Amino acid sequence: MGVKRASVRDNGVMQDARKRLIFDTSGLNALADDAESNHLAKSLGIGFQVRISETSLSEIGACSRAERRGQLLALCRHLVHAGECIRPYNWIIGELTKSHASNPARFDWKALDIRGRELEDELTRPEFLGTDGLAEETSADFEAKSEDFEAVYRDARPIFDAIVEGRERERPPISEFITALKADSGSLWHLCGGVYSRGCGKEMDIPAMRVFVDACPPFNAMMLGLCVALFDRCVRHVRARADYRAGWLDLLAGAYLPYCDRFITNDGGQRNSLAVVAAEADLATTICTFAEFKRGLTVLV
């Protein structure tokens, strides 16, 4: 698939016409380990706009092996030359909720500039990124947040088990479960309301929240990622296949999906989870493994 590195005008502003890629950290690891890594990295810069998320940079920075950190950061540095860094998912969601709260009638999620130029500067001339001290601090922070995330669902599991006790066949598939959560008074809207109010300090009723979620794909996608987590950890039978098992950052990365044409991961659970998110949010984003992406890649150089 040859994609020209060209620009088109949109409302008088020059826009990059290349397909936008976001690599999950697992995807970046797979690219770094590929025998054709150097050739692929050069080709990506010509045919695509690669967006490196702050989440991936943080995960790379948390790697305990200095040599591996350096290898991955060098790869990101190369990719950013023809792409850009983007801000963390929580900053994006916070800014979008504030923008909406300030003027709902004129809200436009695409108007938010998500480029992180300070991240690009740090990647190009690192002062903290890649240091052992930052790796230890970030790793400990990730571990604590992961434990907190899992504890929420671990504590909730008995409640869901009690609902279907003696009626195990009534455990719904993931699509039916999400449909139930999205019902008029479904718990999804209460969860969305909590996240929204933490972001902007304001509260909305369910009808207004539904309008906002429809108008804000990044918020919608992130919340659907939490729905997948709830299904996997609380609703799925313990002996059923864990097709949607993904870590907290892997699921919250759903907020990035509207900002790319392809999201590349090397984690099967994340691929399956975000594919559900993309389908439920009606996004055109393709979720694929690194192997799937490489098989379909033919860039003219």
PDB file of C-alpha atoms in Angstrom:
ATOM      1  CA  MET A   1       0.000   0.000   0.000  1.00  0.00           C
ATOM      2  CA  GLY A   2       1.821   3.090  -1.137  1.00  0.00           C
ATOM      3  CA  VAL A   3       0.882   6.290   0.676  1.00  0.00           C
ATOM      4  CA  LYS A   4       2.196   9.573  -0.661  1.00  0.00           C
ATOM      5  CA  ARG A   5       3.750  12.017   1.743  1.00  0.00           C
ATOM      6  CA  ALA A   6       1.616  14.953   0.707  1.00  0.00           C
ATOM      7  CA  SER A   7      -0.534  17.666   2.186  1.00  0.00           C
ATOM      8  CA  VAL A   8      -4.028  18.913   1.453  1.00  0.00           C
ATOM      9  CA  ARG A   9      -5.825  22.059   2.505  1.00  0.00           C
ATOM     10  CA  ASP A  10      -8.542  21.857   5.153  1.00  0.00           C
ATOM     11  CA  ASN A  11     -10.223  25.186   5.933  1.00  0.00           C
ATOM     12  CA  GLY A  12      -7.141  26.940   4.615  1.00  0.00           C
ATOM     13  CA  VAL A  13      -4.738  24.942   6.805  1.00  0.00           C
ATOM     14  CA  MET A  14      -2.250  22.513   5.312  1.00  0.00           C
ATOM     15  CA  GLN A  15      -2.907  19.002   6.596  1.00  0.00           C
ATOM     16  CA  ASP A  16      -0.663  15.939   6.383  1.00  0.00           C
ATOM     17  CA  ALA A  17      -2.332  13.421   4.057  1.00  0.00           C
ATOM     18  CA  ARG A  18      -0.305  10.448   5.253  1.00  0.00           C
ATOM     19  CA  LYS A  19      -2.036   7.698   7.234  1.00  0.00           C
ATOM     20  CA  ARG A  20      -1.520   8.151  10.958  1.00  0.00           C
ATOM     21  CA  LEU A  21      -0.041   5.286  12.957  1.00  0.00           C
ATOM     22  CA  ILE A  22       0.158   4.824  16.695  1.00  0.00           C
ATOM     23  CA  PHE A  23       2.328   2.010  17.982  1.00  0.00           C
ATOM     24  CA  ASP A  24       1.549   0.600  21.382  1.00  0.00           C
ATOM     25  CA  THR A  25       4.716  -0.021  23.415  1.00  0.00           C
ATOM     26  CA  SER A  26       4.450  -3.719  22.591  1.00  0.00           C
ATOM     27  CA  GLY A  27       4.311  -2.784  18.911  1.00  0.00           C
ATOM     28  CA  LEU A  28       7.432  -0.636  19.264  1.00  0.00           C
ATOM     29  CA  ASN A  29       9.195  -3.561  20.930  1.00  0.00           C
ATOM     30  CA  ALA A  30       8.204  -5.834  18.062  1.00  0.00           C
ATOM     31  CA  LEU A  31       9.442  -3.287  15.508  1.00  0.00           C
ATOM     32  CA  ALA A  32      12.742  -2.921  17.359  1.00  0.00           C
ATOM     33  CA  ASP A  33      13.238  -6.717  17.420  1.00  0.00           C
ATOM     34  CA  ASP A  34      12.319  -7.288  13.783  1.00  0.00           C
ATOM     35  CA  ALA A  35      15.159  -8.383  11.507  1.00  0.00           C
ATOM     36  CA  GLU A  36      14.164  -5.622   9.078  1.00  0.00           C
ATOM     37  CA  SER A  37      13.722  -2.989  11.759  1.00  0.00           C
ATOM     38  CA  ASN A  38      15.973  -0.335  10.189  1.00  0.00           C
ATOM     39  CA  HIS A  39      14.406  -0.668   6.753  1.00  0.00           C
ATOM     40  CA  LEU A  40      10.869  -0.641   8.183  1.00  0.00           C
ATOM     41  CA  ALA A  41      11.544   2.413  10.327  1.00  0.00           C
ATOM     42  CA  LYS A  42      12.842   4.343   7.310  1.00  0.00           C
ATOM     43  CA  SER A  43       9.846   3.302   5.228  1.00  0.00           C
ATOM     44  CA  LEU A  44       7.372   4.324   7.924  1.00  0.00           C
ATOM     45  CA  GLY A  45       8.728   7.853   7.934  1.00  0.00           C
ATOM     46  CA  ILE A  46       8.056   8.146   4.211  1.00  0.00           C
ATOM     47  CA  GLY A  47       4.643   6.547   3.958  1.00  0.00           C
ATOM     48  CA  PHE A  48       3.054   7.336   7.305  1.00  0.00           C
ATOM     49  CA  GLN A  49       2.865   9.863  10.093  1.00  0.00           C
ATOM     50  CA  VAL A  50       3.879   7.990  13.245  1.00  0.00           C
ATOM     51  CA  ARG A  51       2.507   9.370  16.490  1.00  0.00           C
ATOM     52  CA  ILE A  52       4.459   8.395  19.604  1.00  0.00           C
ATOM     53  CA  SER A  53       2.285   8.658  22.694  1.00  0.00           C
ATOM     54  CA  GLU A  54       3.464   9.880  26.066  1.00  0.00           C
ATOM     55  CA  THR A  55       2.187   6.572  27.416  1.00  0.00           C
ATOM     56  CA  SER A  56       4.669   4.623  25.301  1.00  0.00           C
ATOM     57  CA  LEU A  57       7.527   6.951  26.211  1.00  0.00           C
ATOM     58  CA  SER A  58       6.702   6.491  29.893  1.00  0.00           C
ATOM     59  CA  GLU A  59       6.574   2.705  29.560  1.00  0.00           C
ATOM     60  CA  ILE A  60       9.884   2.695  27.724  1.00  0.00           C
ATOM     61  CA  GLY A  61      11.315   4.977  30.385  1.00  0.00           C
ATOM     62  CA  ALA A  62      10.210   2.473  33.034  1.00  0.00           C
ATOM     63  CA  CYS A  63      12.206  -0.357  31.465  1.00  0.00           C
ATOM     64  CA  SER A  64      14.801  -1.595  33.962  1.00  0.00           C
ATOM     65  CA  ARG A  65      17.381  -2.475  31.286  1.00  0.00           C
ATOM     66  CA  ALA A  66      19.341   0.603  30.259  1.00  0.00           C
ATOM     67  CA  GLU A  67      20.487  -0.880  26.953  1.00  0.00           C
ATOM     68  CA  ARG A  68      16.935  -1.768  25.950  1.00  0.00           C
ATOM     69  CA  ARG A  69      15.661   1.664  26.970  1.00  0.00           C
ATOM     70  CA  GLY A  70      18.303   3.251  24.793  1.00  0.00           C
ATOM     71  CA  GLN A  71      17.431   1.056  21.816  1.00  0.00           C
ATOM     72  CA  LEU A  72      13.710   1.850  22.027  1.00  0.00           C
ATOM     73  CA  LEU A  73      14.250   5.556  22.606  1.00  0.00           C
ATOM     74  CA  ALA A  74      16.556   5.691  19.573  1.00  0.00           C
ATOM     75  CA  LEU A  75      13.807   4.061  17.502  1.00  0.00           C
ATOM     76  CA  CYS A  76      11.220   6.590  18.748  1.00  0.00           C
ATOM     77  CA  ARG A  77      13.647   9.430  18.049  1.00  0.00           C
ATOM     78  CA  HIS A  78      13.955   8.259  14.453  1.00  0.00           C
ATOM     79  CA  LEU A  79      10.200   7.848  13.980  1.00  0.00           C
ATOM     80  CA  VAL A  80       9.428  11.281  15.417  1.00  0.00           C
ATOM     81  CA  HIS A  81      11.590  12.971  12.774  1.00  0.00           C
ATOM     82  CA  ALA A  82       8.763  12.321  10.313  1.00  0.00           C
ATOM     83  CA  GLY A  83       5.986  12.235  12.881  1.00  0.00           C
ATOM     84  CA  GLU A  84       5.213  13.687  16.278  1.00  0.00           C
ATOM     85  CA  CYS A  85       4.739  12.969  19.954  1.00  0.00           C
ATOM     86  CA  ILE A  86       1.259  13.232  21.430  1.00  0.00           C
ATOM     87  CA  ARG A  87       0.208  14.066  24.963  1.00  0.00           C
ATOM     88  CA  PRO A  88      -1.012  11.502  27.517  1.00  0.00           C
ATOM     89  CA  TYR A  89      -4.541  10.128  27.373  1.00  0.00           C
ATOM     90  CA  ASN A  90      -5.479  11.647  30.765  1.00  0.00           C
ATOM     91  CA  TRP A  91      -4.399  15.133  29.651  1.00  0.00           C
ATOM     92  CA  ILE A  92      -6.397  14.734  26.430  1.00  0.00           C
ATOM     93  CA  ILE A  93      -9.541  13.622  28.269  1.00  0.00           C
ATOM     94  CA  GLY A  94      -9.177  16.373  30.866  1.00  0.00           C
ATOM     95  CA  GLU A  95      -8.796  19.092  28.241  1.00  0.00           C
ATOM     96  CA  LEU A  96     -11.725  17.789  26.215  1.00  0.00           C
ATOM     97  CA  THR A  97     -14.056  17.783  29.205  1.00  0.00           C
ATOM     98  CA  LYS A  98     -12.988  21.324  30.139  1.00  0.00           C
ATOM     99  CA  SER A  99     -13.517  22.526  26.585  1.00  0.00           C
ATOM    100  CA  HIS A 100     -16.969  20.993  26.473  1.00  0.00           C
ATOM    101  CA  ALA A 101     -17.965  22.341  29.884  1.00  0.00           C
ATOM    102  CA  SER A 102     -16.948  25.862  28.915  1.00  0.00           C
ATOM    103  CA  ASN A 103     -19.085  25.919  25.747  1.00  0.00           C
ATOM    104  CA  PRO A 104     -21.059  22.748  24.907  1.00  0.00           C
ATOM    105  CA  ALA A 105     -22.674  24.277  21.834  1.00  0.00           C
ATOM    106  CA  ARG A 106     -19.315  24.955  20.145  1.00  0.00           C
ATOM    107  CA  PHE A 107     -17.472  21.852  21.319  1.00  0.00           C
ATOM    108  CA  ASP A 108     -15.207  20.257  18.698  1.00  0.00           C
ATOM    109  CA  TRP A 109     -12.927  17.465  19.872  1.00  0.00           C
ATOM    110  CA  LYS A 110     -10.763  17.806  16.748  1.00  0.00           C
ATOM    111  CA  ALA A 111      -9.844  21.382  17.694  1.00  0.00           C
ATOM    112  CA  LEU A 112      -7.645  20.207  20.586  1.00  0.00           C
ATOM    113  CA  ASP A 113      -3.925  20.300  19.751  1.00  0.00           C
ATOM    114  CA  ILE A 114      -2.617  17.028  21.156  1.00  0.00           C
ATOM    115  CA  ARG A 115       0.950  17.398  19.903  1.00  0.00           C
ATOM    116  CA  GLY A 116       3.478  17.307  22.733  1.00  0.00           C
ATOM    117  CA  ARG A 117       6.369  19.438  21.576  1.00  0.00           C
ATOM    118  CA  GLU A 118       7.962  19.298  25.012  1.00  0.00           C
ATOM    119  CA  LEU A 119       7.967  15.507  24.695  1.00  0.00           C
ATOM    120  CA  GLU A 120       9.691  15.797  21.336  1.00  0.00           C
ATOM    121  CA  ASP A 121      12.300  18.107  22.869  1.00  0.00           C
ATOM    122  CA  GLU A 122      12.931  15.662  25.705  1.00  0.00           C
ATOM    123  CA  LEU A 123      13.186  12.774  23.272  1.00  0.00           C
ATOM    124  CA  THR A 124      15.650  14.678  21.080  1.00  0.00           C
ATOM    125  CA  ARG A 125      17.760  16.091  23.944  1.00  0.00           C
ATOM    126  CA  PRO A 126      16.943  13.930  26.965  1.00  0.00           C
ATOM    127  CA  GLU A 127      17.483  15.255  30.459  1.00  0.00           C
ATOM    128  CA  PHE A 128      15.386  12.739  32.385  1.00  0.00           C
ATOM    129  CA  LEU A 129      14.107  10.176  29.889  1.00  0.00           C
ATOM    130  CA  GLY A 130      16.269   7.081  29.892  1.00  0.00           C
ATOM    131  CA  THR A 131      17.812   7.560  33.343  1.00  0.00           C
ATOM    132  CA  ASP A 132      17.848   4.758  35.925  1.00  0.00           C
ATOM    133  CA  GLY A 133      16.258   7.037  38.498  1.00  0.00           C
ATOM    134  CA  LEU A 134      13.267   7.796  36.315  1.00  0.00           C
ATOM    135  CA  ALA A 135      12.951   4.111  35.390  1.00  0.00           C
ATOM    136  CA  GLU A 136      12.682   3.080  39.038  1.00  0.00           C
ATOM    137  CA  GLU A 137      10.233   5.845  39.895  1.00  0.00           C
ATOM    138  CA  THR A 138       7.993   5.259  36.866  1.00  0.00           C
ATOM    139  CA  SER A 139       8.029   1.488  37.277  1.00  0.00           C
ATOM    140  CA  ALA A 140       6.955   1.776  40.913  1.00  0.00           C
ATOM    141  CA  ASP A 141       4.182   4.220  39.961  1.00  0.00           C
ATOM    142  CA  PHE A 142       2.893   1.911  37.213  1.00  0.00           C
ATOM    143  CA  GLU A 143       2.908  -1.063  39.566  1.00  0.00           C
ATOM    144  CA  ALA A 144       0.920   0.816  42.204  1.00  0.00           C
ATOM    145  CA  LYS A 145      -1.653   2.077  39.701  1.00  0.00           C
ATOM    146  CA  SER A 146      -2.009  -1.378  38.176  1.00  0.00           C
ATOM    147  CA  GLU A 147      -2.710  -2.852  41.601  1.00  0.00           C
ATOM    148  CA  ASP A 148      -5.300  -0.154  42.319  1.00  0.00           C
ATOM    149  CA  PHE A 149      -6.951  -0.792  38.943  1.00  0.00           C
ATOM    150  CA  GLU A 150      -7.143  -4.544  39.479  1.00  0.00           C
ATOM    151  CA  ALA A 151      -8.403  -4.123  43.053  1.00  0.00           C
ATOM    152  CA  VAL A 152     -11.489  -2.244  41.844  1.00  0.00           C
ATOM    153  CA  TYR A 153     -12.570  -5.173  39.688  1.00  0.00           C
ATOM    154  CA  ARG A 154     -11.420  -7.821  42.151  1.00  0.00           C
ATOM    155  CA  ASP A 155     -13.685  -6.301  44.788  1.00  0.00           C
ATOM    156  CA  ALA A 156     -16.585  -6.056  42.327  1.00  0.00           C
ATOM    157  CA  ARG A 157     -16.361  -9.644  41.033  1.00  0.00           C
ATOM    158  CA  PRO A 158     -18.392 -11.235  43.886  1.00  0.00           C
ATOM    159  CA  ILE A 159     -21.300  -8.883  43.153  1.00  0.00           C
ATOM    160  CA  PHE A 160     -21.544 -10.065  39.551  1.00  0.00           C
ATOM    161  CA  ASP A 161     -21.038 -13.703  40.543  1.00  0.00           C
ATOM    162  CA  ALA A 162     -23.976 -13.452  42.953  1.00  0.00           C
ATOM    163  CA  ILE A 163     -26.254 -12.116  40.200  1.00  0.00           C
ATOM    164  CA  VAL A 164     -25.826 -15.231  38.041  1.00  0.00           C
ATOM    165  CA  GLU A 165     -25.294 -17.791  40.801  1.00  0.00           C
ATOM    166  CA  GLY A 166     -26.765 -21.084  39.637  1.00  0.00           C
ATOM    167  CA  ARG A 167     -27.419 -19.626  36.176  1.00  0.00           C
ATOM    168  CA  GLU A 168     -23.946 -19.596  34.652  1.00  0.00           C
ATOM    169  CA  ARG A 169     -25.315 -19.915  31.111  1.00  0.00           C
ATOM    170  CA  GLU A 170     -26.863 -16.471  31.500  1.00  0.00           C
ATOM    171  CA  ARG A 171     -23.472 -14.755  31.524  1.00  0.00           C
ATOM    172  CA  PRO A 172     -23.738 -12.540  28.422  1.00  0.00           C
ATOM    173  CA  PRO A 173     -21.197 -12.218  25.597  1.00  0.00           C
ATOM    174  CA  ILE A 174     -19.280  -8.978  25.566  1.00  0.00           C
ATOM    175  CA  SER A 175     -21.471  -7.260  22.937  1.00  0.00           C
ATOM    176  CA  GLU A 176     -24.667  -7.877  24.935  1.00  0.00           C
ATOM    177  CA  PHE A 177     -22.963  -6.779  28.131  1.00  0.00           C
ATOM    178  CA  ILE A 178     -21.878  -3.443  26.655  1.00  0.00           C
ATOM    179  CA  THR A 179     -25.355  -2.920  25.178  1.00  0.00           C
ATOM    180  CA  ALA A 180     -26.815  -3.358  28.664  1.00  0.00           C
ATOM    181  CA  LEU A 181     -24.338  -0.874  30.112  1.00  0.00           C
ATOM    182  CA  LYS A 182     -25.360   1.633  27.434  1.00  0.00           C
ATOM    183  CA  ALA A 183     -29.092   1.321  28.165  1.00  0.00           C
ATOM    184  CA  ASP A 184     -30.987   4.493  29.088  1.00  0.00           C
ATOM    185  CA  SER A 185     -30.201   4.183  32.786  1.00  0.00           C
ATOM    186  CA  GLY A 186     -27.209   1.886  32.377  1.00  0.00           C
ATOM    187  CA  SER A 187     -24.256   2.155  34.722  1.00  0.00           C
ATOM    188  CA  LEU A 188     -21.993   3.357  31.895  1.00  0.00           C
ATOM    189  CA  TRP A 189     -23.508   6.828  32.097  1.00  0.00           C
ATOM    190  CA  HIS A 190     -22.879   7.103  35.824  1.00  0.00           C
ATOM    191  CA  LEU A 191     -19.285   6.033  35.257  1.00  0.00           C
ATOM    192  CA  CYS A 192     -18.939   8.598  32.457  1.00  0.00           C
ATOM    193  CA  GLY A 193     -20.390  11.269  34.717  1.00  0.00           C
ATOM    194  CA  GLY A 194     -17.765  10.590  37.368  1.00  0.00           C
ATOM    195  CA  VAL A 195     -14.902  10.864  34.900  1.00  0.00           C
ATOM    196  CA  TYR A 196     -16.392  13.998  33.333  1.00  0.00           C
ATOM    197  CA  SER A 197     -16.841  15.800  36.654  1.00  0.00           C
ATOM    198  CA  ARG A 198     -13.300  14.940  37.752  1.00  0.00           C
ATOM    199  CA  GLY A 199     -12.023  16.444  34.525  1.00  0.00           C
ATOM    200  CA  CYS A 200     -13.910  19.739  34.567  1.00  0.00           C
ATOM    201  CA  GLY A 201     -15.570  20.047  37.948  1.00  0.00           C
ATOM    202  CA  LYS A 202     -19.100  20.054  36.514  1.00  0.00           C
ATOM    203  CA  GLU A 203     -21.874  17.477  36.516  1.00  0.00           C
ATOM    204  CA  MET A 204     -24.347  16.524  33.796  1.00  0.00           C
ATOM    205  CA  ASP A 205     -27.523  14.468  33.723  1.00  0.00           C
ATOM    206  CA  ILE A 206     -27.649  11.284  31.671  1.00  0.00           C
ATOM    207  CA  PRO A 207     -29.304  12.768  28.539  1.00  0.00           C
ATOM    208  CA  ALA A 208     -26.644  15.502  28.348  1.00  0.00           C
ATOM    209  CA  MET A 209     -23.897  12.958  29.019  1.00  0.00           C
ATOM    210  CA  ARG A 210     -25.085  10.813  26.113  1.00  0.00           C
ATOM    211  CA  VAL A 211     -24.889  13.841  23.825  1.00  0.00           C
ATOM    212  CA  PHE A 212     -21.345  14.605  24.998  1.00  0.00           C
ATOM    213  CA  VAL A 213     -20.161  11.020  24.590  1.00  0.00           C
ATOM    214  CA  ASP A 214     -21.514  10.920  21.044  1.00  0.00           C
ATOM    215  CA  ALA A 215     -19.689  14.185  20.298  1.00  0.00           C
ATOM    216  CA  CYS A 216     -16.382  13.122  21.862  1.00  0.00           C
ATOM    217  CA  PRO A 217     -14.953   9.892  20.380  1.00  0.00           C
ATOM    218  CA  PRO A 218     -11.765   9.879  22.547  1.00  0.00           C
ATOM    219  CA  PHE A 219     -13.854  10.009  25.748  1.00  0.00           C
ATOM    220  CA  ASN A 220     -16.254   7.397  24.400  1.00  0.00           C
ATOM    221  CA  ALA A 221     -13.424   5.054  23.414  1.00  0.00           C
ATOM    222  CA  MET A 222     -11.673   5.312  26.771  1.00  0.00           C
ATOM    223  CA  MET A 223     -14.889   4.569  28.649  1.00  0.00           C
ATOM    224  CA  LEU A 224     -15.601   1.586  26.418  1.00  0.00           C
ATOM    225  CA  GLY A 225     -12.139   0.292  27.303  1.00  0.00           C
ATOM    226  CA  LEU A 226     -13.220   0.308  30.948  1.00  0.00           C
ATOM    227  CA  CYS A 227     -16.357  -1.613  29.937  1.00  0.00           C
ATOM    228  CA  VAL A 228     -14.142  -4.286  28.388  1.00  0.00           C
ATOM    229  CA  ALA A 229     -12.139  -4.447  31.624  1.00  0.00           C
ATOM    230  CA  LEU A 230     -15.354  -4.908  33.610  1.00  0.00           C
ATOM    231  CA  PHE A 231     -16.475  -7.721  31.334  1.00  0.00           C
ATOM    232  CA  ASP A 232     -13.137  -9.533  31.429  1.00  0.00           C
ATOM    233  CA  ARG A 233     -12.599  -9.283  35.161  1.00  0.00           C
ATOM    234  CA  CYS A 234     -16.137  -9.497  36.534  1.00  0.00           C
ATOM    235  CA  VAL A 235     -18.550 -10.999  33.995  1.00  0.00           C
ATOM    236  CA  ARG A 236     -16.547 -13.543  31.999  1.00  0.00           C
ATOM    237  CA  HIS A 237     -16.675 -17.012  33.519  1.00  0.00           C
ATOM    238  CA  VAL A 238     -13.404 -17.790  35.267  1.00  0.00           C
ATOM    239  CA  ARG A 239     -12.925 -20.838  33.038  1.00  0.00           C
ATOM    240  CA  ALA A 240     -13.778 -19.033  29.797  1.00  0.00           C
ATOM    241  CA  ARG A 241     -11.011 -17.891  27.475  1.00  0.00           C
ATOM    242  CA  ALA A 242      -9.446 -14.610  28.527  1.00  0.00           C
ATOM    243  CA  ASP A 243      -9.613 -13.092  25.050  1.00  0.00           C
ATOM    244  CA  TYR A 244      -9.870  -9.545  26.397  1.00  0.00           C
ATOM    245  CA  ARG A 245      -7.258  -9.603  29.159  1.00  0.00           C
ATOM    246  CA  ALA A 246      -5.266  -6.397  28.877  1.00  0.00           C
ATOM    247  CA  GLY A 247      -3.525  -4.125  31.354  1.00  0.00           C
ATOM    248  CA  TRP A 248      -4.884  -0.797  32.565  1.00  0.00           C
ATOM    249  CA  LEU A 249      -2.722   1.316  30.253  1.00  0.00           C
ATOM    250  CA  ASP A 250      -3.517  -0.970  27.323  1.00  0.00           C
ATOM    251  CA  LEU A 251      -7.236  -0.363  27.837  1.00  0.00           C
ATOM    252  CA  LEU A 252      -7.065   3.356  28.562  1.00  0.00           C
ATOM    253  CA  ALA A 253      -5.108   3.688  25.312  1.00  0.00           C
ATOM    254  CA  GLY A 254      -8.527   3.512  23.694  1.00  0.00           C
ATOM    255  CA  ALA A 255      -8.537   7.297  24.047  1.00  0.00           C
ATOM    256  CA  TYR A 256      -5.856   7.428  21.326  1.00  0.00           C
ATOM    257  CA  LEU A 257      -7.848   5.467  18.726  1.00  0.00           C
ATOM    258  CA  PRO A 258      -9.700   8.430  17.150  1.00  0.00           C
ATOM    259  CA  TYR A 259      -6.326  10.099  16.579  1.00  0.00           C
ATOM    260  CA  CYS A 260      -4.938   7.411  14.279  1.00  0.00           C
ATOM    261  CA  ASP A 261      -5.864   5.353  11.243  1.00  0.00           C
ATOM    262  CA  ARG A 262      -4.077   2.264  12.534  1.00  0.00           C
ATOM    263  CA  PHE A 263      -3.178   1.218  16.045  1.00  0.00           C
ATOM    264  CA  ILE A 264      -0.452  -1.425  16.139  1.00  0.00           C
ATOM    265  CA  THR A 265       0.069  -3.701  19.112  1.00  0.00           C
ATOM    266  CA  ASN A 266       1.860  -6.965  19.752  1.00  0.00           C
ATOM    267  CA  ASP A 267      -0.478  -7.912  22.590  1.00  0.00           C
ATOM    268  CA  GLY A 268      -3.352 -10.186  21.618  1.00  0.00           C
ATOM    269  CA  GLY A 269      -5.531  -9.176  24.560  1.00  0.00           C
ATOM    270  CA  GLN A 270      -5.129  -5.501  23.778  1.00  0.00           C
ATOM    271  CA  ARG A 271      -5.805  -6.088  20.091  1.00  0.00           C
ATOM    272  CA  ASN A 272      -9.062  -7.918  20.862  1.00  0.00           C
ATOM    273  CA  SER A 273     -10.127  -5.369  23.477  1.00  0.00           C
ATOM    274  CA  LEU A 274      -9.485  -2.303  21.345  1.00  0.00           C
ATOM    275  CA  ALA A 275     -11.122  -3.966  18.344  1.00  0.00           C
ATOM    276  CA  VAL A 276     -14.298  -4.183  20.445  1.00  0.00           C
ATOM    277  CA  VAL A 277     -13.860  -0.543  21.453  1.00  0.00           C
ATOM    278  CA  ALA A 278     -13.422   0.586  17.842  1.00  0.00           C
ATOM    279  CA  ALA A 279     -16.493  -1.357  16.742  1.00  0.00           C
ATOM    280  CA  GLU A 280     -18.707  -0.129  19.597  1.00  0.00           C
ATOM    281  CA  ALA A 281     -17.550   3.472  19.056  1.00  0.00           C
ATOM    282  CA  ASP A 282     -18.025   3.167  15.288  1.00  0.00           C
ATOM    283  CA  LEU A 283     -14.432   4.223  14.600  1.00  0.00           C
ATOM    284  CA  ALA A 284     -12.700   3.696  11.272  1.00  0.00           C
ATOM    285  CA  THR A 285      -9.439   2.915  13.086  1.00  0.00           C
ATOM    286  CA  THR A 286      -7.884  -0.463  12.278  1.00  0.00           C
ATOM    287  CA  ILE A 287      -6.474  -2.393  15.250  1.00  0.00           C
ATOM    288  CA  CYS A 288      -3.822  -4.892  14.234  1.00  0.00           C
ATOM    289  CA  THR A 289      -0.865  -6.836  15.513  1.00  0.00           C
ATOM    290  CA  PHE A 290       2.617  -5.921  14.367  1.00  0.00           C
ATOM    291  CA  ALA A 291       2.751  -9.101  12.269  1.00  0.00           C
ATOM    292  CA  GLU A 292      -0.533  -8.211  10.562  1.00  0.00           C
ATOM    293  CA  PHE A 293       0.681  -4.702   9.864  1.00  0.00           C
ATOM    294  CA  LYS A 294       4.005  -5.874   8.456  1.00  0.00           C
ATOM    295  CA  ARG A 295       2.345  -8.453   6.185  1.00  0.00           C
ATOM    296  CA  GLY A 296       0.222  -5.755   4.581  1.00  0.00           C
ATOM    297  CA  LEU A 297       2.988  -3.191   4.349  1.00  0.00           C
ATOM    298  CA  THR A 298       4.398  -2.311   0.935  1.00  0.00           C
ATOM    299  CA  VAL A 299       5.806   1.214   1.050  1.00  0.00           C
ATOM    300  CA  LEU A 300       7.360   2.750  -2.050  1.00  0.00           C
ATOM    301  CA  VAL A 301      10.718   4.268  -1.215  1.00  0.00           C
TER     302      VAL A 301
END
